[in-house]
């Protein structure tokens, strides 16, 4: 069956007790046994809960994986996956990774004797040089966050030797656009808080694998570490995941339209989006991904502080952390999502004060572009006040707030 069909039907059988078409929120911590040890497959909700099992079945189907374990957050899933390793082991990690991943690896796992080396995974020689005799895991994020660089999953899989695991964080692409297990990865991890849930109303994470032994260990870690997903969150994420195909198509087509609009503006210095022919790994994107997702990063011309001005001038794009919801968000990585990374390290990766990241939602592309246009015009030092007013007027004449807000930004021309 096709993706869109599996998204709606996998794991979603009518409730055996009542026939309820939608899997109920099983708000129960425990399950009554008919005799000691005799039960219907559930005894305690940390171990298994029917609402969570339904979601796990659905997500496994979407990722075309044999097994899935759902967690309370993406980082809960990361904690379980890295707990497959032991003190003295070593992880090679893509260097432009989610800020919380960086924090977990450097501030916690390191203390437990689990070392990691952050490396530019677009550079195979650098990856080879980072591998040590005790390297047990490759941790790949692709596209990377926030620089949207791509890691060639097949090339990483080719580097691994017996006893090493390749883990891919597939949060940005989702299984709709990228299938790491089919490319040879051992484990896929998701923050289901993002696109899979899709509505910015639930936290969750998931780990998928085809390997029965890894799956059994992950189940053990799920119940032992305890970062389990609640039945209510399982319901929300499952409901969101049913429309993943629709949403991802819309995120990607909106993002492409916006990336093209931004690239054509001469007050925008650089646009990072794998779908643009100007992206240095555009060919790899076409080979490895079935679509380019909804995240765009950019740097602007003008002083770096202009990024802060744009971030507070957009109206449809809310200034917020996170990504992957139906609503559009704008984020200043250096001060928000990636603030926990030391400045020298941020600068090395290109996460400057002038960088902005957009999570393009599924509103009308026309309205989103108008919003970005008014924010860019209002903050462009070279734009005359007259053309600013005109641009703000054409962006949305029905909103009287827009023009004063635009003017009050006072571009530093005067
Ligand atoms: C958000 C995110 C995470 C962490 O997930 P939480 O659900 O916030 O714990 C991990 N990886 C990526 C790529 C993310 O965007």
Short mmCIF file of C-alpha atoms and ligand atoms in Angstrom, two decimals:
data_model
loop_
_atom_site.label_atom_id
_atom_site.label_comp_id
_atom_site.label_asym_id
_atom_site.label_seq_id
_atom_site.Cartn_x
_atom_site.Cartn_y
_atom_site.Cartn_z
CA UNK A 1 0.00 0.00 0.00
CA UNK A 2 1.08 3.54 -0.64
CA UNK A 3 2.37 5.91 2.01
CA UNK A 4 -0.80 8.03 2.29
CA UNK A 5 -2.91 4.92 2.80
CA UNK A 6 -0.59 3.39 5.39
CA UNK A 7 -0.53 6.71 7.25
CA UNK A 8 -4.26 6.46 7.81
CA UNK A 9 -4.73 2.71 8.29
CA UNK A 10 -1.60 1.12 9.78
CA UNK A 11 -2.18 0.24 13.43
CA UNK A 12 -5.61 1.88 13.36
CA UNK A 13 -7.91 -1.14 13.57
CA UNK A 14 -11.28 -0.55 15.29
CA UNK A 15 -11.02 -0.86 19.05
CA UNK A 16 -11.47 -4.55 19.95
CA UNK A 17 -13.51 -3.74 23.06
CA UNK A 18 -16.04 -1.28 21.60
CA UNK A 19 -15.54 -1.00 17.86
CA UNK A 20 -14.48 2.64 18.21
CA UNK A 21 -13.13 3.56 14.77
CA UNK A 22 -10.46 5.81 16.19
CA UNK A 23 -7.97 4.29 18.63
CA UNK A 24 -9.05 5.50 22.09
CA UNK A 25 -6.76 7.34 24.49
CA UNK A 26 -6.14 4.52 26.95
CA UNK A 27 -5.69 6.69 30.03
CA UNK A 28 -4.68 3.93 32.36
CA UNK A 29 -1.42 3.12 34.09
CA UNK A 30 -2.32 -0.49 34.83
CA UNK A 31 -4.38 -3.38 33.42
CA UNK A 32 -6.51 -5.87 35.36
CA UNK A 33 -5.32 -9.45 35.11
CA UNK A 34 -7.75 -12.39 35.12
CA UNK A 35 -5.26 -14.53 37.02
CA UNK A 36 -1.66 -13.97 38.00
CA UNK A 37 0.27 -13.28 34.80
CA UNK A 38 -2.82 -13.74 32.61
CA UNK A 39 -3.57 -10.57 30.67
CA UNK A 40 -4.26 -9.27 27.16
CA UNK A 41 -0.67 -8.26 26.41
CA UNK A 42 -0.63 -5.20 28.67
CA UNK A 43 0.31 -5.05 32.33
CA UNK A 44 1.74 -1.59 33.02
CA UNK A 45 1.73 1.47 30.75
CA UNK A 46 5.44 2.26 30.97
CA UNK A 47 6.01 -1.14 29.35
CA UNK A 48 3.20 -0.93 26.81
CA UNK A 49 -0.02 1.00 26.32
CA UNK A 50 -2.54 0.35 23.50
CA UNK A 51 -2.59 4.00 22.34
CA UNK A 52 1.20 3.97 22.12
CA UNK A 53 1.29 0.57 20.39
CA UNK A 54 -1.12 1.88 17.74
CA UNK A 55 1.20 4.83 17.08
CA UNK A 56 4.28 2.60 17.02
CA UNK A 57 2.64 0.34 14.43
CA UNK A 58 1.65 3.36 12.34
CA UNK A 59 5.13 4.94 12.49
CA UNK A 60 6.92 1.65 11.76
CA UNK A 61 4.76 1.34 8.67
CA UNK A 62 5.55 4.88 7.52
CA UNK A 63 9.30 4.36 7.93
CA UNK A 64 8.93 0.87 6.37
CA UNK A 65 10.64 -0.49 9.46
CA UNK A 66 9.85 -3.75 11.22
CA UNK A 67 9.99 -2.19 14.69
CA UNK A 68 9.29 1.17 16.31
CA UNK A 69 9.50 2.38 19.91
CA UNK A 70 7.90 5.71 20.80
CA UNK A 71 9.37 8.05 23.42
CA UNK A 72 8.36 11.16 25.34
CA UNK A 73 10.48 13.39 23.07
CA UNK A 74 13.11 13.19 20.37
CA UNK A 75 15.75 13.50 23.07
CA UNK A 76 14.09 10.67 25.00
CA UNK A 77 14.60 8.52 21.90
CA UNK A 78 18.20 9.72 21.61
CA UNK A 79 18.85 8.84 25.25
CA UNK A 80 17.60 5.29 24.64
CA UNK A 81 19.56 4.84 21.40
CA UNK A 82 22.83 6.08 22.87
CA UNK A 83 22.22 3.84 25.89
CA UNK A 84 22.78 0.89 23.54
CA UNK A 85 26.46 1.82 23.98
CA UNK A 86 28.72 1.56 27.04
CA UNK A 87 31.40 3.61 28.76
CA UNK A 88 34.54 3.62 26.63
CA UNK A 89 32.63 3.54 23.34
CA UNK A 90 32.87 6.39 20.86
CA UNK A 91 30.39 8.08 18.50
CA UNK A 92 31.14 9.99 15.31
CA UNK A 93 28.52 12.73 14.97
CA UNK A 94 27.64 15.10 12.13
CA UNK A 95 28.92 18.47 13.29
CA UNK A 96 25.97 20.63 12.35
CA UNK A 97 23.44 18.91 14.51
CA UNK A 98 20.39 19.81 16.56
CA UNK A 99 21.45 21.88 19.60
CA UNK A 100 19.87 19.48 22.11
CA UNK A 101 21.72 16.56 20.55
CA UNK A 102 24.99 18.46 20.91
CA UNK A 103 24.16 19.17 24.55
CA UNK A 104 23.28 15.53 25.33
CA UNK A 105 26.46 14.23 23.73
CA UNK A 106 28.86 16.81 25.18
CA UNK A 107 27.36 17.53 28.61
CA UNK A 108 25.95 14.14 29.66
CA UNK A 109 27.23 11.20 27.62
CA UNK A 110 30.79 12.51 27.83
CA UNK A 111 30.54 12.39 31.65
CA UNK A 112 29.49 8.75 31.41
CA UNK A 113 32.60 7.92 29.42
CA UNK A 114 30.88 7.89 26.04
CA UNK A 115 33.06 10.09 23.86
CA UNK A 116 31.99 11.71 20.62
CA UNK A 117 33.75 13.47 17.78
CA UNK A 118 31.85 16.07 15.79
CA UNK A 119 32.89 16.08 12.18
CA UNK A 120 31.85 17.59 8.88
CA UNK A 121 30.18 14.54 7.36
CA UNK A 122 30.19 16.06 3.89
CA UNK A 123 33.94 15.39 4.02
CA UNK A 124 34.53 11.61 3.83
CA UNK A 125 38.25 11.94 4.59
CA UNK A 126 37.41 13.85 7.77
CA UNK A 127 34.96 11.15 8.81
CA UNK A 128 37.54 8.42 8.19
CA UNK A 129 40.05 10.36 10.28
CA UNK A 130 37.55 10.65 13.14
CA UNK A 131 36.94 6.90 13.39
CA UNK A 132 38.70 5.24 16.33
CA UNK A 133 39.12 1.60 17.27
CA UNK A 134 36.32 2.06 19.83
CA UNK A 135 33.90 3.84 17.47
CA UNK A 136 30.56 2.08 17.79
CA UNK A 137 28.11 4.51 16.25
CA UNK A 138 27.76 7.05 13.46
CA UNK A 139 25.16 9.69 14.26
CA UNK A 140 23.92 11.39 11.12
CA UNK A 141 21.57 14.28 10.77
CA UNK A 142 20.62 15.06 7.18
CA UNK A 143 19.73 17.68 6.14
CA UNK A 144 21.66 19.31 8.96
CA UNK A 145 20.18 21.91 11.23
CA UNK A 146 20.31 24.84 10.55
CA UNK A 147 22.76 24.89 7.61
CA UNK A 148 20.81 22.38 5.46
CA UNK A 149 23.93 20.50 4.42
CA UNK A 150 23.38 16.93 3.34
CA UNK A 151 25.17 13.80 4.45
CA UNK A 152 25.43 10.96 1.95
CA UNK A 153 23.85 8.13 3.95
CA UNK A 154 25.05 5.38 1.59
CA UNK A 155 28.62 6.68 1.77
CA UNK A 156 28.48 6.63 5.60
CA UNK A 157 27.05 3.10 5.60
CA UNK A 158 29.94 2.05 3.34
CA UNK A 159 32.40 3.23 6.01
CA UNK A 160 30.95 1.18 8.84
CA UNK A 161 32.49 -2.09 9.91
CA UNK A 162 31.10 -4.98 11.98
CA UNK A 163 29.84 -3.91 15.38
CA UNK A 164 29.17 -0.31 14.32
CA UNK A 165 25.70 1.18 14.02
CA UNK A 166 24.56 3.94 11.68
CA UNK A 167 21.84 6.11 13.20
CA UNK A 168 20.03 8.71 11.08
CA UNK A 169 17.96 11.55 12.51
CA UNK A 170 15.20 11.74 9.89
CA UNK A 171 13.22 14.52 11.60
CA UNK A 172 13.68 17.09 8.82
CA UNK A 173 12.78 14.92 5.82
CA UNK A 174 10.33 12.54 7.49
CA UNK A 175 9.76 9.10 5.95
CA UNK A 176 7.73 10.81 3.23
CA UNK A 177 10.88 12.27 1.68
CA UNK A 178 13.74 10.05 2.87
CA UNK A 179 14.19 6.37 3.78
CA UNK A 180 17.48 5.89 5.67
CA UNK A 181 16.83 2.21 6.47
CA UNK A 182 16.54 1.44 2.76
CA UNK A 183 19.91 3.18 2.30
CA UNK A 184 21.50 0.85 4.86
CA UNK A 185 21.10 2.69 8.18
CA UNK A 186 20.52 0.55 11.27
CA UNK A 187 18.32 2.93 13.28
CA UNK A 188 16.18 5.93 12.40
CA UNK A 189 15.34 8.47 15.08
CA UNK A 190 12.61 11.11 14.91
CA UNK A 191 11.49 14.01 16.94
CA UNK A 192 7.78 13.39 16.29
CA UNK A 193 7.25 16.78 17.94
CA UNK A 194 8.03 18.21 14.50
CA UNK A 195 6.57 17.15 11.13
CA UNK A 196 5.17 13.77 12.13
CA UNK A 197 2.95 15.30 14.83
CA UNK A 198 2.79 18.35 12.63
CA UNK A 199 0.65 20.71 14.71
CA UNK A 200 3.03 21.98 17.39
CA UNK A 201 0.74 20.59 20.08
CA UNK A 202 2.59 17.48 21.28
CA UNK A 203 6.10 16.34 22.21
CA UNK A 204 7.31 12.94 21.12
CA UNK A 205 10.11 10.87 19.69
CA UNK A 206 10.55 7.52 17.98
CA UNK A 207 13.23 5.01 17.09
CA UNK A 208 12.78 2.57 14.20
CA UNK A 209 14.86 -0.41 13.08
CA UNK A 210 14.62 -3.59 11.04
CA UNK A 211 16.96 -5.48 13.40
CA UNK A 212 15.11 -7.69 15.91
CA UNK A 213 17.99 -7.67 18.39
CA UNK A 214 18.33 -3.87 18.38
CA UNK A 215 14.55 -3.60 18.66
CA UNK A 216 14.53 -5.83 21.72
CA UNK A 217 17.25 -3.75 23.37
CA UNK A 218 15.37 -0.54 22.57
CA UNK A 219 12.20 -1.98 24.13
CA UNK A 220 14.20 -2.87 27.20
CA UNK A 221 15.66 0.65 27.36
CA UNK A 222 12.25 2.21 26.75
CA UNK A 223 10.79 0.59 29.86
CA UNK A 224 14.00 0.88 31.86
CA UNK A 225 14.90 4.53 31.21
CA UNK A 226 11.23 5.50 31.35
CA UNK A 227 11.08 8.32 28.81
CA UNK A 228 7.80 6.92 27.47
CA UNK A 229 5.14 8.70 25.47
CA UNK A 230 1.84 9.34 27.23
CA UNK A 231 -1.38 7.90 25.76
CA UNK A 232 -2.70 11.41 25.10
CA UNK A 233 0.43 12.47 23.20
CA UNK A 234 0.31 9.17 21.30
CA UNK A 235 -3.22 10.04 20.19
CA UNK A 236 -2.23 13.55 19.05
CA UNK A 237 0.85 12.38 17.16
CA UNK A 238 -1.06 9.54 15.55
CA UNK A 239 -3.79 11.93 14.41
CA UNK A 240 -1.18 14.31 13.01
CA UNK A 241 0.71 11.54 11.22
CA UNK A 242 -2.39 10.60 9.25
CA UNK A 243 -2.00 13.77 7.13
CA UNK A 244 1.80 13.64 6.83
CA UNK A 245 1.79 13.05 3.07
CA UNK A 246 -0.52 15.99 2.37
CA UNK A 247 1.36 18.30 4.66
CA UNK A 248 4.85 17.42 3.45
CA UNK A 249 3.88 18.07 -0.17
CA UNK A 250 2.56 21.48 0.82
CA UNK A 251 5.54 22.33 3.09
CA UNK A 252 7.91 21.49 0.25
CA UNK A 253 6.09 23.39 -2.48
CA UNK A 254 5.73 26.46 -0.25
CA UNK A 255 9.39 26.25 0.75
CA UNK A 256 10.51 26.00 -2.86
CA UNK A 257 8.45 29.07 -3.80
CA UNK A 258 9.87 31.01 -0.86
CA UNK A 259 13.46 29.90 -1.43
CA UNK A 260 13.18 31.03 -5.05
CA UNK A 261 11.67 34.37 -4.00
CA UNK A 262 14.46 34.91 -1.46
CA UNK A 263 17.20 33.94 -3.88
CA UNK A 264 15.99 36.49 -6.39
CA UNK A 265 16.25 39.37 -3.89
CA UNK A 266 19.54 41.20 -3.93
CA UNK A 267 19.25 42.14 -0.25
CA UNK A 268 19.43 38.45 0.65
CA UNK A 269 23.00 37.25 0.73
CA UNK A 270 22.55 33.51 0.73
CA UNK A 271 19.70 31.01 0.78
CA UNK A 272 20.25 27.48 2.05
CA UNK A 273 17.68 25.03 0.64
CA UNK A 274 18.48 21.64 -0.90
CA UNK A 275 15.83 22.14 -3.58
CA UNK A 276 17.67 25.09 -5.14
CA UNK A 277 20.03 24.33 -8.02
CA UNK A 278 22.50 26.65 -6.24
CA UNK A 279 22.70 24.28 -3.24
CA UNK A 280 26.17 22.70 -3.38
CA UNK A 281 24.66 19.23 -2.86
CA UNK A 282 21.61 19.62 -5.03
CA UNK A 283 22.53 16.43 -6.92
CA UNK A 284 22.75 14.42 -3.69
CA UNK A 285 19.38 15.84 -2.65
CA UNK A 286 17.85 14.53 -5.86
CA UNK A 287 19.44 11.14 -5.37
CA UNK A 288 18.78 10.65 -1.66
CA UNK A 289 15.55 12.53 -1.00
CA UNK A 290 12.15 12.41 -2.68
CA UNK A 291 11.50 16.05 -1.78
CA UNK A 292 13.34 18.91 -0.13
CA UNK A 293 11.29 19.55 2.99
CA UNK A 294 10.12 22.79 4.51
CA UNK A 295 13.17 24.29 6.21
CA UNK A 296 15.11 27.20 4.71
CA UNK A 297 17.99 29.13 6.22
CA UNK A 298 19.31 32.45 4.97
CA UNK A 299 21.74 35.24 5.61
CA UNK A 300 20.88 38.81 4.70
CA UNK A 301 22.88 41.68 3.33
CA UNK A 302 23.42 44.54 5.72
CA UNK A 303 24.47 44.49 9.35
CA UNK A 304 24.07 41.17 11.20
CA UNK A 305 21.55 42.85 13.50
CA UNK A 306 19.19 43.04 10.52
CA UNK A 307 18.38 39.36 11.13
CA UNK A 308 16.96 40.32 14.55
CA UNK A 309 14.93 43.12 12.94
CA UNK A 310 13.47 40.78 10.33
CA UNK A 311 12.68 38.18 13.02
CA UNK A 312 10.53 40.68 14.89
CA UNK A 313 8.93 42.23 11.82
CA UNK A 314 7.35 39.16 10.23
CA UNK A 315 3.73 38.63 11.19
CA UNK A 316 2.66 35.29 9.80
CA UNK A 317 6.06 33.78 10.60
CA UNK A 318 5.98 33.62 14.41
CA UNK A 319 9.26 34.08 16.19
CA UNK A 320 9.63 30.72 17.90
CA UNK A 321 11.83 27.68 18.39
CA UNK A 322 10.82 24.35 16.89
CA UNK A 323 9.74 23.51 13.36
CA UNK A 324 7.55 21.21 11.34
CA UNK A 325 4.10 22.48 12.33
CA UNK A 326 1.39 23.69 9.97
CA UNK A 327 2.18 27.28 10.99
CA UNK A 328 5.25 29.13 9.74
CA UNK A 329 7.99 29.98 12.21
CA UNK A 330 11.10 32.14 12.07
CA UNK A 331 14.04 31.43 14.33
CA UNK A 332 17.40 33.05 15.08
CA UNK A 333 19.55 29.93 15.59
CA UNK A 334 22.56 31.64 17.24
CA UNK A 335 20.38 33.06 20.02
CA UNK A 336 17.61 30.49 20.15
CA UNK A 337 17.82 26.83 19.07
CA UNK A 338 21.61 26.70 18.87
CA UNK A 339 22.42 29.02 21.78
CA UNK A 340 23.80 26.11 23.82
CA UNK A 341 26.63 25.64 21.30
CA UNK A 342 29.75 27.71 22.15
CA UNK A 343 30.16 30.78 19.93
CA UNK A 344 33.45 29.69 18.39
CA UNK A 345 31.87 26.39 17.39
CA UNK A 346 28.77 28.16 16.05
CA UNK A 347 30.88 30.52 13.94
CA UNK A 348 32.84 27.59 12.55
CA UNK A 349 29.60 26.01 11.41
CA UNK A 350 28.23 29.21 9.87
CA UNK A 351 25.61 29.79 12.59
CA UNK A 352 26.33 33.50 12.71
CA UNK A 353 24.31 36.33 14.25
CA UNK A 354 23.11 37.06 10.71
CA UNK A 355 21.54 33.66 10.10
CA UNK A 356 17.78 33.08 10.13
CA UNK A 357 15.94 29.76 9.84
CA UNK A 358 12.42 29.48 8.47
CA UNK A 359 10.08 26.60 9.13
CA UNK A 360 7.71 27.07 6.23
CA UNK A 361 4.17 26.13 7.13
CA UNK A 362 1.23 25.22 4.94
CA UNK A 363 -0.46 28.62 4.79
CA UNK A 364 -0.84 30.19 1.34
CA UNK A 365 2.57 30.67 -0.29
CA UNK A 366 1.37 34.03 -1.57
CA UNK A 367 0.67 35.31 1.96
CA UNK A 368 3.95 33.92 3.30
CA UNK A 369 5.95 35.61 0.56
CA UNK A 370 4.11 38.90 1.16
CA UNK A 371 5.01 38.66 4.85
CA UNK A 372 8.68 38.06 4.15
CA UNK A 373 8.69 40.83 1.53
CA UNK A 374 7.34 43.41 3.95
CA UNK A 375 9.84 42.36 6.65
CA UNK A 376 12.78 42.46 4.25
CA UNK A 377 11.71 45.78 2.74
CA UNK A 378 11.19 47.33 6.16
CA UNK A 379 14.70 46.41 7.22
CA UNK A 380 16.58 47.03 3.98
CA UNK A 381 18.77 50.06 4.52
CA UNK A 382 18.84 50.73 0.81
CA UNK A 383 15.11 50.85 0.33
CA UNK A 384 13.62 54.33 0.28
CA UNK A 385 10.80 55.14 2.71
CA UNK A 386 8.44 55.57 -0.26
CA UNK A 387 9.11 52.15 -1.70
CA UNK A 388 8.82 50.66 1.79
CA UNK A 389 5.32 52.08 2.18
CA UNK A 390 4.38 50.83 -1.26
CA UNK A 391 5.69 47.36 -0.55
CA UNK A 392 3.89 47.23 2.79
CA UNK A 393 0.68 48.42 1.08
CA UNK A 394 0.82 45.78 -1.61
CA UNK A 395 1.64 43.09 0.95
CA UNK A 396 -1.72 43.40 2.66
CA UNK A 397 -3.84 46.51 2.46
CA UNK A 398 -6.52 45.06 4.71
CA UNK A 399 -4.28 45.05 7.78
CA UNK A 400 -3.93 48.57 9.16
CA UNK A 401 -1.24 47.36 11.61
CA UNK A 402 1.17 46.62 8.85
CA UNK A 403 2.09 50.07 7.64
CA UNK A 404 2.82 51.68 11.01
CA UNK A 405 4.78 48.61 12.08
CA UNK A 406 6.78 48.77 8.90
CA UNK A 407 7.53 52.46 9.30
CA UNK A 408 8.34 52.15 12.96
CA UNK A 409 11.13 49.73 12.09
CA UNK A 410 12.94 52.82 10.81
CA UNK A 411 15.53 51.44 8.42
CA UNK A 412 18.86 53.04 9.28
CA UNK A 413 19.02 55.06 6.05
CA UNK A 414 18.23 58.41 7.60
C1 LIG B 1 13.69 18.85 17.81
C2 LIG B 1 14.72 17.92 17.31
C3 LIG B 1 15.25 16.93 18.13
C4 LIG B 1 14.85 16.78 19.59
O1 LIG B 1 13.52 16.43 19.69
P1 LIG B 1 12.57 16.86 20.96
O2 LIG B 1 11.28 16.26 20.58
O3 LIG B 1 12.58 18.34 21.02
O4 LIG B 1 13.20 16.25 22.15
C5 LIG B 1 16.19 16.08 17.60
N1 LIG B 1 16.60 16.20 16.31
C6 LIG B 1 16.11 17.15 15.50
C7 LIG B 1 16.60 17.24 14.10
C8 LIG B 1 15.16 18.05 15.97
O5 LIG B 1 14.70 18.99 15.16
#
